[in-house]
XYZ file of N, CA and C in Angstrom:
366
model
N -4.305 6.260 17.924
C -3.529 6.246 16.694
C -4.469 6.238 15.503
N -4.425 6.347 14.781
C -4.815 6.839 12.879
C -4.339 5.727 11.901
N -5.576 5.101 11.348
C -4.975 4.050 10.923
C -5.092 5.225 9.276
N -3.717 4.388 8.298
C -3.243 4.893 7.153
C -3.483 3.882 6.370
N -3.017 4.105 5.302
C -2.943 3.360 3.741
C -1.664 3.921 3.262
N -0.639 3.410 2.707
C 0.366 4.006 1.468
C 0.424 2.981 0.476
N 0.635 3.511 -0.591
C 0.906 2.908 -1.807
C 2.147 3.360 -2.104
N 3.051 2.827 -2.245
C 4.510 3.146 -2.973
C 5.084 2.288 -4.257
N 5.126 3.092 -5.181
C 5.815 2.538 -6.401
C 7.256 2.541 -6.860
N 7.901 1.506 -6.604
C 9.314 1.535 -7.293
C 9.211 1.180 -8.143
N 10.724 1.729 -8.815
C 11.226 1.641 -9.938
C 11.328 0.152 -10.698
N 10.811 0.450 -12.217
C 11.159 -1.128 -12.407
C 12.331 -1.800 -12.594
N 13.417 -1.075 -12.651
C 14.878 -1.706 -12.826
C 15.352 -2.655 -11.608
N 14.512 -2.634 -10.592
C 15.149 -3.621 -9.522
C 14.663 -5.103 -9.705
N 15.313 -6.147 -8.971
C 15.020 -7.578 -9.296
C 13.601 -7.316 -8.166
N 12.885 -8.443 -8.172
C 12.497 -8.595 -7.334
C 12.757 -8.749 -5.911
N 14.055 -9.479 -5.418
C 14.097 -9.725 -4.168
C 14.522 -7.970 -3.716
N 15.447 -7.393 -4.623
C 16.030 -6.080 -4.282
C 14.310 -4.536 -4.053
N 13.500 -5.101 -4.523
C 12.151 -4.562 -4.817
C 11.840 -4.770 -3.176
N 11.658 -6.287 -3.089
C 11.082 -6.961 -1.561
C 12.324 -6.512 -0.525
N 13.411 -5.937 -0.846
C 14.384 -5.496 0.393
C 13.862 -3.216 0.572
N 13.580 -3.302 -0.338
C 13.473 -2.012 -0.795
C 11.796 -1.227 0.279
N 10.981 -2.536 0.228
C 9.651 -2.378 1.010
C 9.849 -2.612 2.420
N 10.842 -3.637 2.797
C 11.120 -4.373 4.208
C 11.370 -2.815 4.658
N 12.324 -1.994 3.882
C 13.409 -1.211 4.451
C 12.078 0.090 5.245
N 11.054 0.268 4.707
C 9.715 1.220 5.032
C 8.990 0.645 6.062
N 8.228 -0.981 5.729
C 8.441 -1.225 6.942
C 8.749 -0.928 8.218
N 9.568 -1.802 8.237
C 10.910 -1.798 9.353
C 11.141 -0.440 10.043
N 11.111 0.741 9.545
C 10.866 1.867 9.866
C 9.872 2.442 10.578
N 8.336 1.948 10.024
C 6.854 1.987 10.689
C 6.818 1.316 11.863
N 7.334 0.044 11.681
C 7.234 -0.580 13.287
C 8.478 -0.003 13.951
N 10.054 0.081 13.652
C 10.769 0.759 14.540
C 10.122 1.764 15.346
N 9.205 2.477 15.004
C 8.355 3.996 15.509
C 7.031 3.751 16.092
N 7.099 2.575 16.319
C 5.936 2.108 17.018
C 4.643 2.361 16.190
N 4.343 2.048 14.844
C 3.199 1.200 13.955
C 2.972 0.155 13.955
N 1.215 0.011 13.958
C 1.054 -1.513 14.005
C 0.846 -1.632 12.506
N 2.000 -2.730 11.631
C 0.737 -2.898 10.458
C -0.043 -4.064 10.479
N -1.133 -3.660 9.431
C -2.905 -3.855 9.933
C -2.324 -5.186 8.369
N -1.610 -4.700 7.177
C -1.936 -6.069 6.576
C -0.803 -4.949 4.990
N -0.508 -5.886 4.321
C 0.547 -6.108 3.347
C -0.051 -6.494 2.232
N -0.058 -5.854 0.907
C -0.553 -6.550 -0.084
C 0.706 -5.949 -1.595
N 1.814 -7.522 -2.193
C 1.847 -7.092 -2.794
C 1.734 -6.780 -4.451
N 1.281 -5.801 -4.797
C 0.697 -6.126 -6.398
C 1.850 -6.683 -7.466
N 3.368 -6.278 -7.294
C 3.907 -6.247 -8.243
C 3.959 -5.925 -9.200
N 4.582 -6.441 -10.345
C 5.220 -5.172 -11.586
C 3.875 -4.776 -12.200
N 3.741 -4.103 -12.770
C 2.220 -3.304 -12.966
C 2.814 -1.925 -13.873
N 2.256 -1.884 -14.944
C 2.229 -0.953 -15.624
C 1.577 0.140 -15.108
N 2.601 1.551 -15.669
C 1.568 2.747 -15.327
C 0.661 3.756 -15.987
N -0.166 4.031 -15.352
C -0.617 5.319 -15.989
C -0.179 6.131 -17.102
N 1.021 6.672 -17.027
C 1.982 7.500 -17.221
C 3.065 7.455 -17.301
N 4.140 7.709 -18.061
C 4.974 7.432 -17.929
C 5.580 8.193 -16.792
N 6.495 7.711 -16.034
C 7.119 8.943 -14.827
C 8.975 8.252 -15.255
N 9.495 9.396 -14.788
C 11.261 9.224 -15.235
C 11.022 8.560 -16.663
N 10.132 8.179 -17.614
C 10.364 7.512 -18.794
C 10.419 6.061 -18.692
N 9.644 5.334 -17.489
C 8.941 4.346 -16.765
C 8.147 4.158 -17.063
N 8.035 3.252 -17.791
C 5.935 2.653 -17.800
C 5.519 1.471 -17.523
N 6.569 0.844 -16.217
C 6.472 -0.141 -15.343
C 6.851 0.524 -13.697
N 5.858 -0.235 -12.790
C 7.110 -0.141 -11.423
C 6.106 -1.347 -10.736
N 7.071 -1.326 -9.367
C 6.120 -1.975 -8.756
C 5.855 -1.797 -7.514
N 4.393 -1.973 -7.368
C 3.340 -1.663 -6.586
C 3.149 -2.431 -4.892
N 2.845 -1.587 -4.246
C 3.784 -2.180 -2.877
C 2.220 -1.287 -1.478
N 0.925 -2.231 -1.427
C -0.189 -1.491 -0.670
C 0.683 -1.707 0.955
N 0.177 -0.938 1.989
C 0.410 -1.049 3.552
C -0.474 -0.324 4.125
N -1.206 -1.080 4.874
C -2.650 -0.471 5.696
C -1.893 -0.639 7.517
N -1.704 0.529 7.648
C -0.962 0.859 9.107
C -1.851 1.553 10.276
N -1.512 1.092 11.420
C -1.771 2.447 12.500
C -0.378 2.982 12.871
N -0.431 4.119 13.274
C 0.520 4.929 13.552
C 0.394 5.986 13.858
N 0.811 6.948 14.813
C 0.720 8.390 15.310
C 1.283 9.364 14.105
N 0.674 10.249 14.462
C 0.433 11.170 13.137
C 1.913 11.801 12.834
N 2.648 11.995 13.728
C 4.250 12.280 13.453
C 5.383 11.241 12.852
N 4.769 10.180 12.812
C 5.693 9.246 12.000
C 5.571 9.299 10.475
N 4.225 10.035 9.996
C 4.158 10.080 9.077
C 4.734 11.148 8.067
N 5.068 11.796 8.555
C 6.293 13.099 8.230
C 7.426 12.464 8.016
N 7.721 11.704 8.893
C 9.294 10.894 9.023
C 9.378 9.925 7.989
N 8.189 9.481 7.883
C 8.359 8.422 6.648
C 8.486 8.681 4.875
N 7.813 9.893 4.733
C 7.475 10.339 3.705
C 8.943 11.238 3.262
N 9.144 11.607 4.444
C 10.809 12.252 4.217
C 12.047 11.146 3.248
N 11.718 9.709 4.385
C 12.837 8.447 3.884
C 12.051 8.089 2.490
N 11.071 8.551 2.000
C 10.320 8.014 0.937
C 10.738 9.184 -0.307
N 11.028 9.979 0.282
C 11.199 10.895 -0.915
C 12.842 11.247 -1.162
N 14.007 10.507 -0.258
C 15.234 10.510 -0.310
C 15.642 9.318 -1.003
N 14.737 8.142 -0.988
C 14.985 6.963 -1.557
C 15.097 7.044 -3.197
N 16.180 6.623 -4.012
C 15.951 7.194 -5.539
C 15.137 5.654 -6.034
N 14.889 5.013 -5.287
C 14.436 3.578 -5.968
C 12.608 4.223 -5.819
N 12.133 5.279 -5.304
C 10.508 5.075 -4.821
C 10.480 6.193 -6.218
N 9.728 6.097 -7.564
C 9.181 6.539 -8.581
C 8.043 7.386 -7.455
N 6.777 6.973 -6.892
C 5.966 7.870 -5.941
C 5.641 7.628 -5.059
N 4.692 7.519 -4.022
C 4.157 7.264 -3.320
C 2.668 8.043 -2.882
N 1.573 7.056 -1.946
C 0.595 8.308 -2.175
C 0.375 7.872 -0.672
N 0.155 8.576 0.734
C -0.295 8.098 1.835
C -1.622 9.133 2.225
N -2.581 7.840 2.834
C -3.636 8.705 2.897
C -4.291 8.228 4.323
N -4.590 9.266 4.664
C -5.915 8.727 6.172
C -6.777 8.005 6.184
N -7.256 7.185 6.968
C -7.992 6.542 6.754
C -9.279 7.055 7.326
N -10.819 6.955 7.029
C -11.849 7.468 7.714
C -12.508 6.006 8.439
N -13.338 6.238 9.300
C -14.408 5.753 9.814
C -14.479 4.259 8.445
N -15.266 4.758 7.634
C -16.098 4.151 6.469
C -14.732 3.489 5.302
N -13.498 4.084 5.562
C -12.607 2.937 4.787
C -11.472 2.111 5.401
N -11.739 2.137 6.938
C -11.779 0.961 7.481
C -12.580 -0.087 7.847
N -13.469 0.497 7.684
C -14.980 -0.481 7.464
C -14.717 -1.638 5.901
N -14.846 -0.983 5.044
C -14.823 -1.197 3.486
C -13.555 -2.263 3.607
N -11.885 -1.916 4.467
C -11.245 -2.643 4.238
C -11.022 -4.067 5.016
N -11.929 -3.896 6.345
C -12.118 -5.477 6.939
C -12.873 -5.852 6.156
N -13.780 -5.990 5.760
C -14.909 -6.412 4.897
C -14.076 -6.840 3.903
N -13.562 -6.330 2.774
C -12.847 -6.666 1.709
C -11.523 -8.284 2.491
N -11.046 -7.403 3.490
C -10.106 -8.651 4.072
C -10.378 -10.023 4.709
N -12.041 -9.867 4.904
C -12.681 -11.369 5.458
C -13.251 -11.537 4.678
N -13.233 -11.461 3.227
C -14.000 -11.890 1.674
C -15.398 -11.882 1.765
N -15.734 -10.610 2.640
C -17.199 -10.710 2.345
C -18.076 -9.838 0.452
N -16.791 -9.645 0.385
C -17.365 -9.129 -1.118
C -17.327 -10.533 -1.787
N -16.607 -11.525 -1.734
C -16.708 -12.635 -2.623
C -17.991 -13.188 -2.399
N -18.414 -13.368 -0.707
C -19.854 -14.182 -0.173
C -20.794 -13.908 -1.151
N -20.784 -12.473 -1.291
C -22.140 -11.857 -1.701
C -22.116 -12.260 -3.483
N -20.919 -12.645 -4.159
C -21.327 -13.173 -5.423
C -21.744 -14.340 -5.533
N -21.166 -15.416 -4.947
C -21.853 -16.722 -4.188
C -22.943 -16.935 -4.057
N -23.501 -15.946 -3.556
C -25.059 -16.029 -3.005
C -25.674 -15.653 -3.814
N -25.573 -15.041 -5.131
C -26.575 -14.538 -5.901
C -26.626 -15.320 -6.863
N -25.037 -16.321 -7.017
C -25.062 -17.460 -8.055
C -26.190 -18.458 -7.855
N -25.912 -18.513 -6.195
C -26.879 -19.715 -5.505
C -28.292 -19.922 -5.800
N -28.630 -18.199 -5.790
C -30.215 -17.776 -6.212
C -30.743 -17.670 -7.069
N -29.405 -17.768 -8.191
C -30.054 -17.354 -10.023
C -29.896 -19.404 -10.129
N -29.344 -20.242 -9.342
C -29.293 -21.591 -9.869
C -30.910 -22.236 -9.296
N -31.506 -21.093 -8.136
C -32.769 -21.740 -7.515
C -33.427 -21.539 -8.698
């Protein structure tokens, strides 16, 4: 299996819990189809770039998955029928940014500021 990344942005008119039913619902879908997800991060309301529909809020919703490469057709389909998803971006993952993202997830980027504090206090 192929581990992924998606980012999906809804709309900001939803409450929050309706936001957090809105992500379950993608989810729930990935594992129905037999995905493992790898980890959940979410940013919340977050201004954009750009305005999109005349939006210059949504909120921000990361999912680092494995999954066979045909679910990802299926998903992007329920992602683009949904009127609550403003975009979405799903991408492959390589070798080197699953590397980058355990690392980031066992805080070894924090260690390494730690340690240089430690060395500028020697």
């Amino acid at each position: 299996m192929q581990q992924y990344e998606i980012v999906i942005v809804l709309t900001p008119l939803l409450s929050v819990e309706a936001a957090a039913e809105g992500i379950a619902k993608f989810s729930k879908i990935l594992t129905d189809n037999g995905a493992e997800i790898v980890q959940e991060d979410n940013w919340g309301l977050r201004k954009l770039a750009y305005p999109i529909q005349k939006k210059t809020t949504g909120y921000y919703h990361l999912t680092e998955f494995r999954a066979p490469g045909d679910l990802i057709n299926k998903l992007e389909i329920e992602l683009r029928r949904d009127e609550r998803v403003l975009r979405f971006l799903t991408i492959a993952l390589d070798k080197h940014a699953i590397a980058y993202n355990e690392k980031k997830r066992s805080g070894a980027f924090n260690q390494k500021k730690s340690v240089k504090t430690e060395e500028a206090a020697n």
